[in-house]
XYZ file of C-alpha atoms in Angstrom:
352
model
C -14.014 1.267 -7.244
C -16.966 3.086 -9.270
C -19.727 1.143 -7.151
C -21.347 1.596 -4.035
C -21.345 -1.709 -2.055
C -23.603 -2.034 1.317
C -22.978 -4.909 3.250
C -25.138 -6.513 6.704
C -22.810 -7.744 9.550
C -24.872 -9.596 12.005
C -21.918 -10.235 15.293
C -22.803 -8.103 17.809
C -19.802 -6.548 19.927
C -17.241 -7.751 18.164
C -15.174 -4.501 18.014
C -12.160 -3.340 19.779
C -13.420 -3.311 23.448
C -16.435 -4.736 23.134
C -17.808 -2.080 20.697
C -20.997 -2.804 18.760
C -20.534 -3.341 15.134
C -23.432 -5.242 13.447
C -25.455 -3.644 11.147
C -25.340 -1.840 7.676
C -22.521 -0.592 6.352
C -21.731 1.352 3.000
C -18.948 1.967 0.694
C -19.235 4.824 -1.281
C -17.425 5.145 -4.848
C -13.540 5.904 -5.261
C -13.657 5.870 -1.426
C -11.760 3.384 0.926
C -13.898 4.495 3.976
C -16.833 1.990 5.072
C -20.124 4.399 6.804
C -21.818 2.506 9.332
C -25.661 4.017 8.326
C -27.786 4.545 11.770
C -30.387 7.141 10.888
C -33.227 4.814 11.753
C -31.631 1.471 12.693
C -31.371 0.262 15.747
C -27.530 0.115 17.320
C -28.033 -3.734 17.995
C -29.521 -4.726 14.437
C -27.815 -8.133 13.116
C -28.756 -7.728 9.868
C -28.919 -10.785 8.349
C -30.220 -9.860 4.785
C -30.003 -6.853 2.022
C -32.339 -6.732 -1.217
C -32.185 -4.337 -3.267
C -35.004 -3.236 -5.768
C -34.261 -4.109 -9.315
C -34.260 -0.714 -11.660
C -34.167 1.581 -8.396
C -30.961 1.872 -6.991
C -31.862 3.637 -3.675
C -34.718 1.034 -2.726
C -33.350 -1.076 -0.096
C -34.472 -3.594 2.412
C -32.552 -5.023 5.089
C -33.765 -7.390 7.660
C -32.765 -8.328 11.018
C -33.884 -10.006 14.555
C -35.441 -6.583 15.011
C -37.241 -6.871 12.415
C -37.709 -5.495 8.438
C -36.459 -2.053 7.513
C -36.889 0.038 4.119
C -34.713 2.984 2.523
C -35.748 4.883 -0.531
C -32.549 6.910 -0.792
C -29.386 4.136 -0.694
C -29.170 4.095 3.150
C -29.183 7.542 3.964
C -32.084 7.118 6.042
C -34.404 4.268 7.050
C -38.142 2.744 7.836
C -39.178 -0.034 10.182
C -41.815 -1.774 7.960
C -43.325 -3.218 11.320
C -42.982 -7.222 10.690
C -44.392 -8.951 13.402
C -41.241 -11.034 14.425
C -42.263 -11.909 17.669
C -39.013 -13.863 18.912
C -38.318 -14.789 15.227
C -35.341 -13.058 13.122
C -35.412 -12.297 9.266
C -33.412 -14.818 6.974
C -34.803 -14.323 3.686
C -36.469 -11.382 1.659
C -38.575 -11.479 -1.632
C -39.733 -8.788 -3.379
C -42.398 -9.267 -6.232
C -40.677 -8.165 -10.213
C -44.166 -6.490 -11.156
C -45.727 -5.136 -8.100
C -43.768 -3.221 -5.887
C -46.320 -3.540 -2.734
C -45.421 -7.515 -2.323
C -43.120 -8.452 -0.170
C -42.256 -12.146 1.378
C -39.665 -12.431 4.702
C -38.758 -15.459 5.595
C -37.865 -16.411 9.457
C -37.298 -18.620 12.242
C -39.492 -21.575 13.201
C -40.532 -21.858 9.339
C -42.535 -18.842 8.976
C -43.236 -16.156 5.943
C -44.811 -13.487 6.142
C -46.557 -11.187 3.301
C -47.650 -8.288 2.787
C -49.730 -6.853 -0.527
C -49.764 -3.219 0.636
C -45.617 -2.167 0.962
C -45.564 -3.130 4.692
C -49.010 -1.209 5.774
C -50.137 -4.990 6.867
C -48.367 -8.559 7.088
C -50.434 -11.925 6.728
C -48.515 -14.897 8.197
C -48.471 -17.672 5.247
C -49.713 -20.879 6.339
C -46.018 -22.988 5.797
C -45.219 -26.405 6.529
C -42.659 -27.795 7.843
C -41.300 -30.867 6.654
C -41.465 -34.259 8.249
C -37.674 -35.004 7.311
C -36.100 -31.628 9.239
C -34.445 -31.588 12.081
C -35.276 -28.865 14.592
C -32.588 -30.041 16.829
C -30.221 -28.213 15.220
C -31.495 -24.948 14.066
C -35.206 -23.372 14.489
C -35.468 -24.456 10.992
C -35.044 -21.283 9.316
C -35.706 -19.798 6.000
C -32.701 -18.420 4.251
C -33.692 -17.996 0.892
C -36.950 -17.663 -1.720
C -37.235 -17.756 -4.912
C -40.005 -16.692 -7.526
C -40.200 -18.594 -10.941
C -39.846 -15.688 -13.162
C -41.958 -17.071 -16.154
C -44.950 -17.802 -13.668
C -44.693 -15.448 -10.115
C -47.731 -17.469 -7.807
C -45.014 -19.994 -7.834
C -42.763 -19.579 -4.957
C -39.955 -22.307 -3.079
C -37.901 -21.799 0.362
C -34.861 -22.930 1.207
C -35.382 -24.186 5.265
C -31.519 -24.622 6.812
C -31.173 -28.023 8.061
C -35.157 -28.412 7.264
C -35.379 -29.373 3.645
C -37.254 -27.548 1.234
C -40.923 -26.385 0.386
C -43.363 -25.148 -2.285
C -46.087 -22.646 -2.724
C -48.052 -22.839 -6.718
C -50.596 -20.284 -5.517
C -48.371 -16.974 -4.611
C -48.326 -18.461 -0.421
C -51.617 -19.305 -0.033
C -50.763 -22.927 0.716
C -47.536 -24.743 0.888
C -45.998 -28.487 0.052
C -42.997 -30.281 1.943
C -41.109 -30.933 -0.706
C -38.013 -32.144 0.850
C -38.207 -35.994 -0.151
C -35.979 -35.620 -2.995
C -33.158 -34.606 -1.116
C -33.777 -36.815 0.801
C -33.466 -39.548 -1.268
C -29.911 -38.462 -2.422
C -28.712 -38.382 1.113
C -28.831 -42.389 0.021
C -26.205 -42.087 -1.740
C -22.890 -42.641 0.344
C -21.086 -39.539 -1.057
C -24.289 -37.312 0.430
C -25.114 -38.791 3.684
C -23.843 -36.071 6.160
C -24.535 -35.087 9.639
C -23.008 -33.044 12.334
C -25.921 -31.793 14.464
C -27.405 -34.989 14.642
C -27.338 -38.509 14.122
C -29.325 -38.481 10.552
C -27.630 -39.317 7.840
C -29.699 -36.716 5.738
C -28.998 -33.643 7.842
C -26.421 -32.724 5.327
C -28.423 -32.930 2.411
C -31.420 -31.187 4.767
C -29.135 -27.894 5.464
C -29.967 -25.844 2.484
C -28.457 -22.422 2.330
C -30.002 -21.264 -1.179
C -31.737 -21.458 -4.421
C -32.589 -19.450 -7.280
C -34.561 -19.819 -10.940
C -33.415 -18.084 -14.115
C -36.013 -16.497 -16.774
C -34.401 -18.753 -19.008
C -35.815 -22.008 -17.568
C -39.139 -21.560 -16.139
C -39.539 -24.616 -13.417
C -36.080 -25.035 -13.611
C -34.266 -24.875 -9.755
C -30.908 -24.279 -8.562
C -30.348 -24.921 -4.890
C -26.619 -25.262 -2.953
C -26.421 -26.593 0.384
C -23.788 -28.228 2.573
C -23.332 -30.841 0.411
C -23.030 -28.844 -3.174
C -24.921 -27.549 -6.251
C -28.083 -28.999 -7.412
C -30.515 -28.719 -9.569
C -34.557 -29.833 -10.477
C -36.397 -29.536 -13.453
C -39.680 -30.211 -12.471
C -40.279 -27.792 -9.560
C -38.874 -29.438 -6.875
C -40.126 -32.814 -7.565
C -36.929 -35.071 -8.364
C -32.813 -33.402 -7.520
C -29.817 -34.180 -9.509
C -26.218 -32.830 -8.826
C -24.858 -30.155 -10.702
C -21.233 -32.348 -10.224
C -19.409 -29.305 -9.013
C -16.928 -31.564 -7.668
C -15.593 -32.104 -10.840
C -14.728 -27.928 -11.267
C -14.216 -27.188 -7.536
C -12.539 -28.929 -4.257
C -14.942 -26.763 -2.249
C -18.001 -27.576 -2.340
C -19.725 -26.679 0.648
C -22.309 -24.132 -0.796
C -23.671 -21.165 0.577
C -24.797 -18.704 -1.819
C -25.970 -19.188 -6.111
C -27.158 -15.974 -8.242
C -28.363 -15.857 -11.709
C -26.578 -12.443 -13.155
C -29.385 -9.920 -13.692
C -27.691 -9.448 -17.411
C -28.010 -12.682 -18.557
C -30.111 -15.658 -17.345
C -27.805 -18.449 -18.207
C -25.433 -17.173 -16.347
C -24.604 -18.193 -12.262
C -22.217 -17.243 -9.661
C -21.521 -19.855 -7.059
C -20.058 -18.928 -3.782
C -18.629 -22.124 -2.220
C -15.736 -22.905 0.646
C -14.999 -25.815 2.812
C -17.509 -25.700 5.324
C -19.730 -23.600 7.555
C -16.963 -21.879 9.409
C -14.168 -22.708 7.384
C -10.654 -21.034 6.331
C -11.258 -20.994 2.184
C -14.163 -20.000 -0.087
C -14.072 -19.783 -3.714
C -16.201 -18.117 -6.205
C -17.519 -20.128 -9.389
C -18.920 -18.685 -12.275
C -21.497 -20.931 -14.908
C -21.932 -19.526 -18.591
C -24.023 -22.185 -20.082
C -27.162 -22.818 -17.242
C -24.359 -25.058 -14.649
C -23.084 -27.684 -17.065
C -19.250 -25.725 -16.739
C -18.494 -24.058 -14.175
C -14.739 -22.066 -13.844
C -13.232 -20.384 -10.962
C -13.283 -16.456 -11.151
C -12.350 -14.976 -7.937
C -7.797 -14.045 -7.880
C -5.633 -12.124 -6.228
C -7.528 -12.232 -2.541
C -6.670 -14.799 -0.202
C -10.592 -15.576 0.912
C -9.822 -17.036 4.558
C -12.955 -17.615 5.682
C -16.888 -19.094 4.244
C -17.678 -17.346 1.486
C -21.452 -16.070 2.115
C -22.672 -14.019 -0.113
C -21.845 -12.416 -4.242
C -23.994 -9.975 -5.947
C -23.721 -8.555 -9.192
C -24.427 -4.651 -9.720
C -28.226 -4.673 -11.583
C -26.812 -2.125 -14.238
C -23.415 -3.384 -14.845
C -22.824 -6.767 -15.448
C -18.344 -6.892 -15.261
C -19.164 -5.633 -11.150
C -19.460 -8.199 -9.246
C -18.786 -8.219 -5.100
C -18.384 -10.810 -2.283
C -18.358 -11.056 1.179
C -17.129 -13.545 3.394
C -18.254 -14.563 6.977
C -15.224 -13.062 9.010
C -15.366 -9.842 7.004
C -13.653 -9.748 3.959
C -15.147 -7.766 0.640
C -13.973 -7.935 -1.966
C -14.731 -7.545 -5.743
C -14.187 -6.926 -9.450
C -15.369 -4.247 -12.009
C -13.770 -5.258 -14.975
C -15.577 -8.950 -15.017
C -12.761 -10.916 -13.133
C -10.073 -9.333 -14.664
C -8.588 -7.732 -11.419
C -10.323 -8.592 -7.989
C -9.602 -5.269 -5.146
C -10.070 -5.813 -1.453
C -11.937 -3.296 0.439
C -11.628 -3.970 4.420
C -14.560 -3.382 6.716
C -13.785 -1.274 10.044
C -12.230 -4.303 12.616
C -14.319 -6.182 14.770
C -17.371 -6.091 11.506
C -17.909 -10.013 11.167
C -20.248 -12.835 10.468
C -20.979 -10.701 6.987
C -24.108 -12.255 5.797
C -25.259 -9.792 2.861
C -24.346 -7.953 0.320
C -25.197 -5.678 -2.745
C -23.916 -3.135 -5.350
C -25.693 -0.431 -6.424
């Protein structure tokens, strides 16, 4: 393998005897040996989420319970940006295209934070959260942003079993925005619940979304019931019809490739802590879809893909009980590359 990969493990003491193995971890190239990286992490960091910055391969972010932490050299050595978490841990991380001093988390309990300075000062946004979610289950978090390329004051959230909101004016104010998905939880084939006794909490437990530069207002969103998609920023939902590609559809991750915006990678399995996942890859904006991933037996939820920002044939996944695995030659050969034992409940990943 030519890459470097860094993955976030977020199960603490889960090693042999009880040893503590959440955190970051990094594979370097040709090498078959995973480095735990510690030089200014904290031992019990469950990292929960790794962005990297786009055109600078040694800016990372990674956040955690403990809060939001920066490198500038790959991982070698790291910087608590100070995010006031409070009780609240890190989901979700956004970092602006054009100015490098803007930074969105996303937490616990609905809340984003901002900061317009690189981390000198965070402003709590003033979020919503929806009428339709359902506390109950989780502390309505916020796994995933997204920025609309063509216009960046327009920002969405994906809230797990808590629907889905907007912000038109870069966080300033938000919408609950959820309704649609609602609505499809309607149909028979949607309605879903496990935590509860609403029929929408299915369709409510969003795990992701993401916009290409090819379709500005354009959504994609995956959640426990599949792929979806809006048109008009949120407004209306219509399947993506995955179903008819993939028996797994339980999503959990969807990526435009940073080569070429009209094309996706899907990471889907059979259910939040399931025994299969699948990787999907879209060519044409998510009207075909084909299966890409060989050769590895994927035996648990497939969580996370990323493609390497300056080659687009390297592409690497992670899966919730610890498998990585991934391809530099576009899906024509797929390589495992086992974590340490006891490194679980993988929740990010990215190549650089």
């Amino acid at each position: 393998m030519d890459s470097t990969v860094i993955v976030g493990a977020a199960a603490p003491m889960a090693g042999p005897d009880g040893i503590n193995t959440c955190g970051v971890y990094r594979l370097e190239p040709n090498s078959t040996e995973w480095r735990r990286l510690s030089n200014g992490l904290p031992d019990d960091m469950q990292v929960n989420v790794i962005v990297g910055r786009p055109g600078n391969a040694s800016e990372l972010y990674a956040g955690s319970q403990l809060g939001l932490f920066k490198t500038t050299d790959g991982g070698d050595s790291w910087t608590n940006l100070s995010v006031p978490v409070d009780d609240r841990a890190i989901y979700s991380l956004m970092l602006h295209p054009d100015d490098p001093n803007i930074i969105y988390v996303g937490m616990d309990h609905t809340a984003i934070f901002k900061t317009t300075d690189g981390g000198a000062a965070w402003t709590r946004l003033a979020t919503v959260q929806p009428a339709a979610a359902i506390p109950g289950c989780f502390p309505v978090r916020v796994l995933r942003m997204a920025m609309d390329p063509s216009n960046t004051d327009e920002l969405y959230a994906a809230l797990e079993v808590g629907g889905f909101i907007r912000s038109l004016d870069a966080g300033a104010t938000w919408e609950d925005m959820s309704e649609g998905f609602v609505a499809l939880s309607k149909e028979p084939h949607l309605a879903n619940h496990i935590l509860s006794d609403n029929d929408a909490e299915g369709m409510l437990d969003l795990h992701a979304l993401t916009m290409s530069a090819d379709q500005p207002g354009t959504i994609y969103a995956v959640n426990r019931m599949g792929l979806f998609i809006s048109d008009d920023k949120g407004e209306n939902w219509r399947e993506f019809g995955i179903e008819h590609y993939s028996e797994l559809t339980y999503g959990r991750d969807i990526i435009p490739s940073p080569h070429d915006p009209k094309t996706f990678y899907a990471a889907l399995s059979d259910s939040a802590r399931g025994q299969a996942g699948s990787l999907y890859r879209s060519a044409d904006l998510g009207k075909t879809w084909n299966r890409v991933d060989h050769d590895i037996s994927i035996n648990s939820t497939l969580m996370s893909v990323t493609v390497n920002d300056g080659d687009p044939d390297r592409v690497y996944c992670a899966a919730r009980l610890g498998q990585v695995f991934g391809t530099e030659d576009g899906g024509a050969t797929w390589n495992a590359v086992p974590l340490p034992p006891g490194v679980e409940d993988l929740r990010a990943i990215v190549s650089i």
